Short mmCIF file of C-alpha atoms and ligand atoms in Angstrom, two decimals:
data_model
loop_
_atom_site.label_atom_id
_atom_site.label_comp_id
_atom_site.label_asym_id
_atom_site.label_seq_id
_atom_site.Cartn_x
_atom_site.Cartn_y
_atom_site.Cartn_z
CA UNK A 1 0.00 0.00 0.00
CA UNK A 2 1.18 3.54 -0.77
CA UNK A 3 2.78 5.35 2.14
CA UNK A 4 1.55 8.71 3.39
CA UNK A 5 3.78 11.66 4.27
CA UNK A 6 2.96 14.90 6.05
CA UNK A 7 5.32 17.82 5.31
CA UNK A 8 5.10 20.99 7.38
CA UNK A 9 6.02 24.21 5.57
CA UNK A 10 5.01 22.89 2.14
CA UNK A 11 5.47 26.32 0.49
CA UNK A 12 9.20 26.32 1.35
CA UNK A 13 12.22 25.47 -0.79
CA UNK A 14 12.98 22.04 0.68
CA UNK A 15 9.36 20.95 0.94
CA UNK A 16 8.82 21.56 -2.78
CA UNK A 17 11.72 19.24 -3.69
CA UNK A 18 10.76 16.67 -1.04
CA UNK A 19 7.13 16.60 -2.21
CA UNK A 20 8.28 15.98 -5.81
CA UNK A 21 10.63 13.24 -4.60
CA UNK A 22 7.94 11.49 -2.51
CA UNK A 23 5.29 11.76 -5.25
CA UNK A 24 7.75 10.05 -7.61
CA UNK A 25 8.05 7.25 -5.06
CA UNK A 26 4.27 6.82 -5.03
CA UNK A 27 3.57 8.51 -1.68
CA UNK A 28 0.36 10.28 -0.85
CA UNK A 29 1.59 13.72 0.22
CA UNK A 30 -0.04 16.15 2.62
CA UNK A 31 1.49 19.56 3.24
CA UNK A 32 0.72 22.31 5.72
CA UNK A 33 0.44 26.01 4.96
CA UNK A 34 -0.21 28.91 7.28
CA UNK A 35 -2.71 31.60 6.48
CA UNK A 36 -1.43 34.54 4.43
CA UNK A 37 -3.22 37.40 2.73
CA UNK A 38 -1.63 36.67 -0.63
CA UNK A 39 -1.15 33.39 -2.45
CA UNK A 40 2.24 31.94 -1.65
CA UNK A 41 2.38 28.73 -3.67
CA UNK A 42 4.99 29.65 -6.31
CA UNK A 43 7.25 26.67 -5.52
CA UNK A 44 4.50 24.02 -5.53
CA UNK A 45 2.23 25.34 -8.29
CA UNK A 46 3.31 22.53 -10.62
CA UNK A 47 2.33 19.77 -8.14
CA UNK A 48 -0.57 21.41 -6.33
CA UNK A 49 -3.17 19.11 -7.85
CA UNK A 50 -1.19 16.08 -6.63
CA UNK A 51 -0.87 17.04 -2.96
CA UNK A 52 -3.39 17.74 -0.18
CA UNK A 53 -2.98 21.07 1.56
CA UNK A 54 -3.89 21.39 5.23
CA UNK A 55 -3.97 24.63 7.21
CA UNK A 56 -1.66 24.57 10.24
CA UNK A 57 0.62 26.97 12.10
CA UNK A 58 3.54 26.04 14.37
CA UNK A 59 2.09 28.39 16.99
CA UNK A 60 -1.24 26.58 17.08
CA UNK A 61 -1.14 23.09 18.60
CA UNK A 62 -4.73 22.27 17.72
CA UNK A 63 -4.05 22.90 14.03
CA UNK A 64 -1.02 20.58 14.16
CA UNK A 65 -3.03 17.86 15.90
CA UNK A 66 -5.76 18.24 13.27
CA UNK A 67 -3.19 17.98 10.45
CA UNK A 68 -1.81 14.72 11.86
CA UNK A 69 -5.33 13.37 12.49
CA UNK A 70 -6.47 14.24 8.96
CA UNK A 71 -3.40 12.84 7.17
CA UNK A 72 -2.65 9.76 9.38
CA UNK A 73 0.96 9.87 8.14
CA UNK A 74 3.53 7.08 8.05
CA UNK A 75 6.22 9.76 7.89
CA UNK A 76 6.29 13.36 9.13
CA UNK A 77 8.85 15.84 7.81
CA UNK A 78 8.98 18.91 10.05
CA UNK A 79 10.44 21.50 7.69
CA UNK A 80 8.45 24.57 8.76
CA UNK A 81 10.47 27.23 10.58
CA UNK A 82 11.46 30.89 10.60
CA UNK A 83 14.56 29.99 8.60
CA UNK A 84 16.32 33.31 7.89
CA UNK A 85 19.20 33.80 10.34
CA UNK A 86 19.38 37.61 9.99
CA UNK A 87 15.68 38.02 10.89
CA UNK A 88 16.21 35.98 14.03
CA UNK A 89 17.91 39.00 15.66
CA UNK A 90 14.95 41.22 14.73
CA UNK A 91 12.37 38.66 15.91
CA UNK A 92 14.16 36.51 18.48
CA UNK A 93 11.08 35.53 20.48
CA UNK A 94 9.03 34.60 17.43
CA UNK A 95 11.98 32.64 16.05
CA UNK A 96 12.17 30.75 19.35
CA UNK A 97 8.43 30.03 19.20
CA UNK A 98 8.43 28.82 15.57
CA UNK A 99 11.83 27.23 15.17
CA UNK A 100 12.31 25.93 18.73
CA UNK A 101 9.06 25.33 20.64
CA UNK A 102 7.24 24.66 17.36
CA UNK A 103 9.17 21.38 17.16
CA UNK A 104 7.77 20.29 20.53
CA UNK A 105 4.25 21.19 19.42
CA UNK A 106 4.73 19.06 16.32
CA UNK A 107 6.26 16.15 18.25
CA UNK A 108 3.38 16.30 20.74
CA UNK A 109 0.84 16.25 17.92
CA UNK A 110 2.50 13.14 16.49
CA UNK A 111 2.90 11.46 19.89
CA UNK A 112 -0.77 12.05 20.72
CA UNK A 113 -2.36 11.13 17.40
CA UNK A 114 0.03 8.82 15.48
CA UNK A 115 2.94 7.81 17.75
CA UNK A 116 4.20 5.17 15.33
CA UNK A 117 4.77 7.76 12.56
CA UNK A 118 8.43 8.31 11.70
CA UNK A 119 9.53 11.88 12.36
CA UNK A 120 12.18 13.98 10.60
CA UNK A 121 13.43 17.21 12.18
CA UNK A 122 15.19 19.84 10.05
CA UNK A 123 18.25 20.54 12.18
CA UNK A 124 20.95 22.87 10.91
CA UNK A 125 24.69 23.41 10.62
CA UNK A 126 23.97 26.85 12.09
CA UNK A 127 24.00 24.95 15.44
CA UNK A 128 27.80 24.60 15.06
CA UNK A 129 28.13 28.39 14.81
CA UNK A 130 31.53 29.40 16.14
CA UNK A 131 32.92 26.01 15.28
CA UNK A 132 34.97 24.10 17.82
CA UNK A 133 36.10 21.45 15.32
CA UNK A 134 36.81 21.25 11.57
CA UNK A 135 35.11 19.53 9.78
CA UNK A 136 31.89 19.27 11.78
CA UNK A 137 30.41 15.83 12.53
CA UNK A 138 27.42 14.47 14.49
CA UNK A 139 29.54 14.61 17.67
CA UNK A 140 30.92 18.15 17.28
CA UNK A 141 29.82 20.35 20.19
CA UNK A 142 27.25 23.01 19.29
CA UNK A 143 28.08 26.71 19.70
CA UNK A 144 25.17 28.60 18.09
CA UNK A 145 25.74 32.24 17.13
CA UNK A 146 22.20 33.47 16.44
CA UNK A 147 18.74 33.24 18.01
CA UNK A 148 17.93 30.97 15.05
CA UNK A 149 20.88 28.69 15.87
CA UNK A 150 19.88 28.56 19.53
CA UNK A 151 16.28 27.68 18.59
CA UNK A 152 17.54 24.91 16.28
CA UNK A 153 19.66 23.45 19.09
CA UNK A 154 16.49 23.26 21.20
CA UNK A 155 14.61 21.60 18.30
CA UNK A 156 17.46 19.15 17.86
CA UNK A 157 17.59 18.06 21.48
CA UNK A 158 13.82 17.86 21.97
CA UNK A 159 13.70 15.49 18.98
CA UNK A 160 16.43 13.35 20.56
CA UNK A 161 14.56 13.54 23.88
CA UNK A 162 11.26 12.30 22.38
CA UNK A 163 13.17 9.45 20.75
CA UNK A 164 14.65 8.43 24.10
CA UNK A 165 11.63 9.23 26.30
CA UNK A 166 8.82 7.79 24.18
CA UNK A 167 10.69 5.44 21.89
CA UNK A 168 9.53 7.45 18.88
CA UNK A 169 11.24 6.96 15.52
CA UNK A 170 12.57 10.53 15.46
CA UNK A 171 15.62 11.61 13.43
CA UNK A 172 17.44 14.91 13.02
CA UNK A 173 19.19 15.76 9.80
CA UNK A 174 21.96 18.26 10.50
CA UNK A 175 21.86 19.83 7.07
CA UNK A 176 24.48 22.26 5.87
CA UNK A 177 23.42 25.14 3.58
CA UNK A 178 21.55 23.91 0.55
CA UNK A 179 20.38 26.07 -2.29
CA UNK A 180 18.53 25.96 -5.58
CA UNK A 181 16.76 28.18 -8.08
CA UNK A 182 13.83 28.00 -5.61
CA UNK A 183 15.84 29.49 -2.73
CA UNK A 184 14.32 32.58 -1.10
CA UNK A 185 15.70 35.84 -2.53
CA UNK A 186 16.95 37.01 0.88
CA UNK A 187 19.55 34.23 1.21
CA UNK A 188 22.98 35.17 -0.09
CA UNK A 189 23.28 32.64 -2.94
CA UNK A 190 19.96 33.50 -4.55
CA UNK A 191 20.46 37.19 -3.88
CA UNK A 192 23.71 36.93 -5.84
CA UNK A 193 22.40 34.73 -8.68
CA UNK A 194 19.37 36.94 -9.16
CA UNK A 195 21.36 40.20 -9.06
CA UNK A 196 23.97 38.83 -11.47
CA UNK A 197 21.22 37.81 -13.88
CA UNK A 198 19.67 41.28 -13.68
CA UNK A 199 23.05 43.01 -14.06
CA UNK A 200 23.82 40.91 -17.16
CA UNK A 201 20.48 41.98 -18.65
CA UNK A 202 20.99 45.65 -17.78
CA UNK A 203 18.18 45.64 -15.19
CA UNK A 204 20.35 46.34 -12.08
CA UNK A 205 23.59 48.29 -11.46
CA UNK A 206 24.85 47.28 -8.03
CA UNK A 207 24.85 44.31 -5.68
CA UNK A 208 25.06 45.26 -1.99
CA UNK A 209 26.38 42.49 0.24
CA UNK A 210 27.68 42.06 3.79
CA UNK A 211 30.60 39.82 4.72
CA UNK A 212 32.24 38.30 1.63
CA UNK A 213 34.72 36.24 3.69
CA UNK A 214 32.13 33.97 5.34
CA UNK A 215 32.56 30.37 4.22
CA UNK A 216 29.79 27.85 3.77
CA UNK A 217 29.43 24.21 2.73
CA UNK A 218 26.86 24.72 -0.03
CA UNK A 219 24.96 21.84 -1.64
CA UNK A 220 21.89 21.41 -3.85
CA UNK A 221 18.50 21.13 -2.08
CA UNK A 222 17.33 18.49 -4.57
CA UNK A 223 20.15 16.18 -3.40
CA UNK A 224 19.54 16.83 0.29
CA UNK A 225 15.84 15.87 0.43
CA UNK A 226 16.83 12.34 -0.57
CA UNK A 227 18.95 12.13 2.61
CA UNK A 228 15.89 13.16 4.70
CA UNK A 229 13.90 10.30 3.22
CA UNK A 230 16.76 7.80 3.61
CA UNK A 231 16.98 8.57 7.34
CA UNK A 232 13.36 7.50 7.79
CA UNK A 233 13.85 4.27 5.77
CA UNK A 234 16.67 3.02 8.00
CA UNK A 235 15.98 0.38 10.68
CA UNK A 236 16.88 2.64 13.59
CA UNK A 237 16.37 6.37 14.16
CA UNK A 238 19.53 8.47 14.39
CA UNK A 239 21.02 11.88 13.56
CA UNK A 240 23.10 12.58 10.46
CA UNK A 241 25.24 15.37 9.02
CA UNK A 242 24.31 16.11 5.41
CA UNK A 243 26.92 18.19 3.57
CA UNK A 244 29.29 18.21 0.59
CA UNK A 245 32.59 18.24 2.52
CA UNK A 246 33.71 21.38 0.63
CA UNK A 247 33.69 24.96 1.77
CA UNK A 248 33.61 28.16 -0.31
CA UNK A 249 33.50 31.84 0.53
CA UNK A 250 30.69 34.22 -0.39
CA UNK A 251 33.26 35.95 -2.62
CA UNK A 252 33.88 32.71 -4.54
CA UNK A 253 30.13 32.43 -5.10
CA UNK A 254 30.09 36.01 -6.40
CA UNK A 255 33.08 35.51 -8.73
CA UNK A 256 31.74 32.28 -10.24
CA UNK A 257 28.27 33.75 -10.69
CA UNK A 258 29.60 36.74 -12.65
CA UNK A 259 31.83 34.40 -14.68
CA UNK A 260 28.76 32.38 -15.68
CA UNK A 261 27.37 35.45 -17.50
CA UNK A 262 30.79 36.37 -18.95
CA UNK A 263 31.64 39.22 -16.53
CA UNK A 264 35.22 39.07 -15.11
CA UNK A 265 35.44 42.50 -13.40
CA UNK A 266 32.83 41.70 -10.73
CA UNK A 267 34.31 44.27 -8.31
CA UNK A 268 32.80 47.03 -10.47
CA UNK A 269 29.30 45.95 -9.42
CA UNK A 270 29.70 44.72 -5.83
CA UNK A 271 29.53 46.76 -2.61
CA UNK A 272 30.80 44.67 0.32
CA UNK A 273 30.49 45.07 4.09
CA UNK A 274 27.24 46.98 3.68
CA UNK A 275 26.08 47.65 7.28
CA UNK A 276 22.53 46.52 6.48
CA UNK A 277 23.80 43.02 5.71
CA UNK A 278 26.30 42.54 8.54
CA UNK A 279 25.21 40.42 11.52
CA UNK A 280 25.66 41.02 15.27
CA UNK A 281 27.57 37.71 15.40
CA UNK A 282 28.85 35.83 12.37
CA UNK A 283 29.37 32.16 11.57
CA UNK A 284 32.69 32.31 9.76
CA UNK A 285 33.43 28.84 8.53
CA UNK A 286 31.27 25.77 8.04
CA UNK A 287 32.35 22.48 6.51
CA UNK A 288 30.59 19.18 7.12
CA UNK A 289 31.78 15.60 7.29
CA UNK A 290 29.00 13.44 5.81
CA UNK A 291 30.83 10.10 6.18
CA UNK A 292 28.17 8.69 8.56
CA UNK A 293 25.36 9.42 6.07
CA UNK A 294 27.51 7.82 3.36
CA UNK A 295 28.43 4.66 5.25
CA UNK A 296 25.08 4.04 7.03
CA UNK A 297 22.53 5.38 4.54
CA UNK A 298 24.50 5.22 1.29
CA UNK A 299 23.85 8.94 0.68
CA UNK A 300 26.24 11.19 -1.25
CA UNK A 301 25.85 14.66 -2.78
CA UNK A 302 25.54 14.64 -6.58
CA UNK A 303 25.85 18.32 -7.48
CA UNK A 304 29.20 20.15 -7.37
CA UNK A 305 29.68 23.77 -6.30
CA UNK A 306 30.30 25.04 -9.88
CA UNK A 307 27.23 23.10 -11.11
CA UNK A 308 25.10 24.64 -8.34
CA UNK A 309 26.23 28.19 -9.13
CA UNK A 310 25.66 27.69 -12.85
CA UNK A 311 22.23 26.14 -12.28
CA UNK A 312 21.11 29.08 -10.13
CA UNK A 313 22.49 31.85 -12.35
CA UNK A 314 21.12 30.31 -15.57
CA UNK A 315 17.68 29.81 -13.98
CA UNK A 316 17.64 33.46 -12.87
CA UNK A 317 18.70 34.68 -16.31
CA UNK A 318 15.75 32.79 -17.83
CA UNK A 319 13.42 34.09 -15.12
CA UNK A 320 14.51 37.70 -15.55
CA UNK A 321 14.31 37.48 -19.36
CA UNK A 322 10.69 36.40 -19.04
CA UNK A 323 9.73 39.35 -16.84
P1 LIG B 1 12.02 28.06 3.76
O1 LIG B 1 12.10 28.06 2.27
O2 LIG B 1 12.18 29.34 4.50
O3 LIG B 1 10.60 27.40 4.16
C1 LIG B 1 10.11 27.48 5.48
C2 LIG B 1 8.66 27.04 5.50
O4 LIG B 1 8.17 27.16 6.85
C3 LIG B 1 7.73 27.89 4.63
O5 LIG B 1 6.77 27.05 4.02
C4 LIG B 1 7.05 28.79 5.66
O6 LIG B 1 5.78 29.26 5.26
C5 LIG B 1 6.91 27.81 6.81
N1 LIG B 1 6.63 28.47 8.09
C6 LIG B 1 7.29 29.52 8.66
N2 LIG B 1 6.74 29.84 9.83
C7 LIG B 1 5.70 29.01 10.02
C8 LIG B 1 4.72 28.85 11.03
N3 LIG B 1 4.68 29.62 12.12
N4 LIG B 1 3.79 27.87 10.89
C9 LIG B 1 3.79 27.07 9.81
N5 LIG B 1 4.67 27.18 8.81
C10 LIG B 1 5.62 28.13 8.92
O7 LIG B 1 13.07 27.05 4.37
P2 LIG B 1 13.92 25.86 3.66
O8 LIG B 1 15.20 26.43 3.14
O9 LIG B 1 13.05 25.09 2.77
O10 LIG B 1 14.31 25.00 4.94
C11 LIG B 1 13.45 23.98 5.43
C12 LIG B 1 13.83 23.67 6.87
O11 LIG B 1 15.18 23.25 6.93
C13 LIG B 1 13.71 24.85 7.83
O12 LIG B 1 13.33 24.33 9.08
C14 LIG B 1 15.14 25.39 7.90
O13 LIG B 1 15.35 26.08 9.11
C15 LIG B 1 15.92 24.09 7.83
N6 LIG B 1 17.27 24.18 7.27
C16 LIG B 1 17.47 24.76 6.05
C17 LIG B 1 18.75 24.79 5.51
C18 LIG B 1 19.02 25.38 4.16
O14 LIG B 1 20.18 25.66 3.87
N7 LIG B 1 18.01 25.59 3.33
C19 LIG B 1 19.82 24.20 6.22
C20 LIG B 1 19.57 23.59 7.45
C21 LIG B 1 18.28 23.57 7.96
P3 LIG B 1 5.59 30.63 4.41
O15 LIG B 1 5.88 30.25 2.98
O16 LIG B 1 4.17 30.96 4.68
O17 LIG B 1 6.57 31.61 4.96
O1 LIG B 2 22.57 32.79 2.86
P1 LIG B 2 22.62 33.13 4.31
O2 LIG B 2 21.62 34.12 4.79
O3 LIG B 2 22.54 31.76 5.08
P2 LIG B 2 22.94 31.30 6.56
O4 LIG B 2 22.95 32.42 7.50
O5 LIG B 2 24.17 30.49 6.45
O6 LIG B 2 21.70 30.36 6.94
C1 LIG B 2 21.19 29.38 6.03
O7 LIG B 2 21.89 28.18 6.25
C2 LIG B 2 21.66 27.57 7.54
C3 LIG B 2 22.50 26.29 7.57
O8 LIG B 2 23.79 26.59 8.04
C4 LIG B 2 20.19 27.28 7.68
F1 LIG B 2 19.93 26.63 8.84
C5 LIG B 2 19.41 28.59 7.61
O9 LIG B 2 18.01 28.29 7.68
C6 LIG B 2 19.70 29.24 6.27
O10 LIG B 2 19.14 28.43 5.26
O11 LIG B 2 24.06 33.70 4.66
C7 LIG B 2 25.24 33.00 4.36
C8 LIG B 2 26.46 33.87 4.65
C9 LIG B 2 26.44 34.53 6.03
O12 LIG B 2 27.71 34.42 6.60
C10 LIG B 2 26.15 36.00 5.75
O13 LIG B 2 26.71 36.90 6.70
O14 LIG B 2 26.47 34.95 3.71
C11 LIG B 2 26.80 36.14 4.40
N1 LIG B 2 26.31 37.29 3.63
C12 LIG B 2 27.07 38.28 3.09
N2 LIG B 2 26.29 39.20 2.50
C13 LIG B 2 25.02 37.57 3.37
C14 LIG B 2 25.02 38.78 2.65
N3 LIG B 2 23.88 36.90 3.66
C15 LIG B 2 22.71 37.43 3.21
N4 LIG B 2 21.58 36.75 3.46
N5 LIG B 2 22.66 38.63 2.53
C16 LIG B 2 23.78 39.33 2.23
O15 LIG B 2 23.71 40.41 1.62
#
């Protein structure tokens, strides 16, 4: 019989790729959205008739319980969160409520209504923050550097706690940054790819950025959702780092993006260290060791850094040409 999955935050980047992936595997897919005054389904428009949308908010336990009751899922992927690190300093309490306590609300909904459902929690490399070890593994001590990172540490440990307390099949994927043409425009990679596309078409003059020296382990979201699914297919629940094992600076992303559209003198267009884009505390250097995911789950990234940059810039050029 076909399996059923419930994905929270179905309008988000990862959920759109995960929903496609699960539909291809024959799953019945339910996804939750929160109420908004404008339609917000850009990323799932192409699959909307194949999935069931339920209304639920991470702040509202009864809506989460109802979503689990209605969908009766075999697998729950808790992807909903306030996911933009910079905003977490502007809205630290809300970020704690959504990204931290929201995980407990979701776990409670599952425990109450469908305790045998397998549960995936979207943990983050942002938990490593001011890193104490290079590269970062499942055993590296957390040192979060933002209200978002702190909230994710809470979400991570409450998932582990429900696994140990109630014997739930609950896993955390410690995912390093993953991007795609569907990435939100506020994140640095998409901000760059979109601006470079516009600059190449004469629609924008300048690209204002913050810290160009920050280094991230960037992968492709389409590759990473497979790792989420693999965690829930394994015999035992556990936590896994999902990464590429390579790190690159924001500047490298900028240079390669401009190169993709044939512009070598990128400095002409870029303003760096713009105060609006600097953070009260920075995460300088992330690089993940995914050897556990590789040896236990058989997962490996498929998309290289240059392929990711090219994919994003070319998609934005096409998008901006059509506007
Ligand atoms: P995203 O594009 O920002 O999507 C987040 C989703 O959560 C959206 O559907 C959003 O709905 C929903 N949401 C926000 N607040 C909510 C609330 N109060 N109630 C219900 N839904 C709410 O994020 P993503 O990049 O796909 O990431 C998915 C998850 O992985 C997040 O938990 C993120 O923190 C985590 N993560 C991401 C990365 C990465 O590099 N992408 C790395 C590690 C971990 P709206 O569309 O209505 O805003
Ligand atoms: O693209 P970012 O905003 O992503 P960040 O902060 O690494 O967070 C993302 O990855 C986390 C996993 O580690 C996720 F958990 C989280 O949900 C999110 O998906 O910024 C990346 C780097 C930072 O060091 C930032 O300071 O780029 C630097 N940066 C430089 N100029 C900028 C800018 N970031 C943004 N967003 N905008 C800039 O203009």
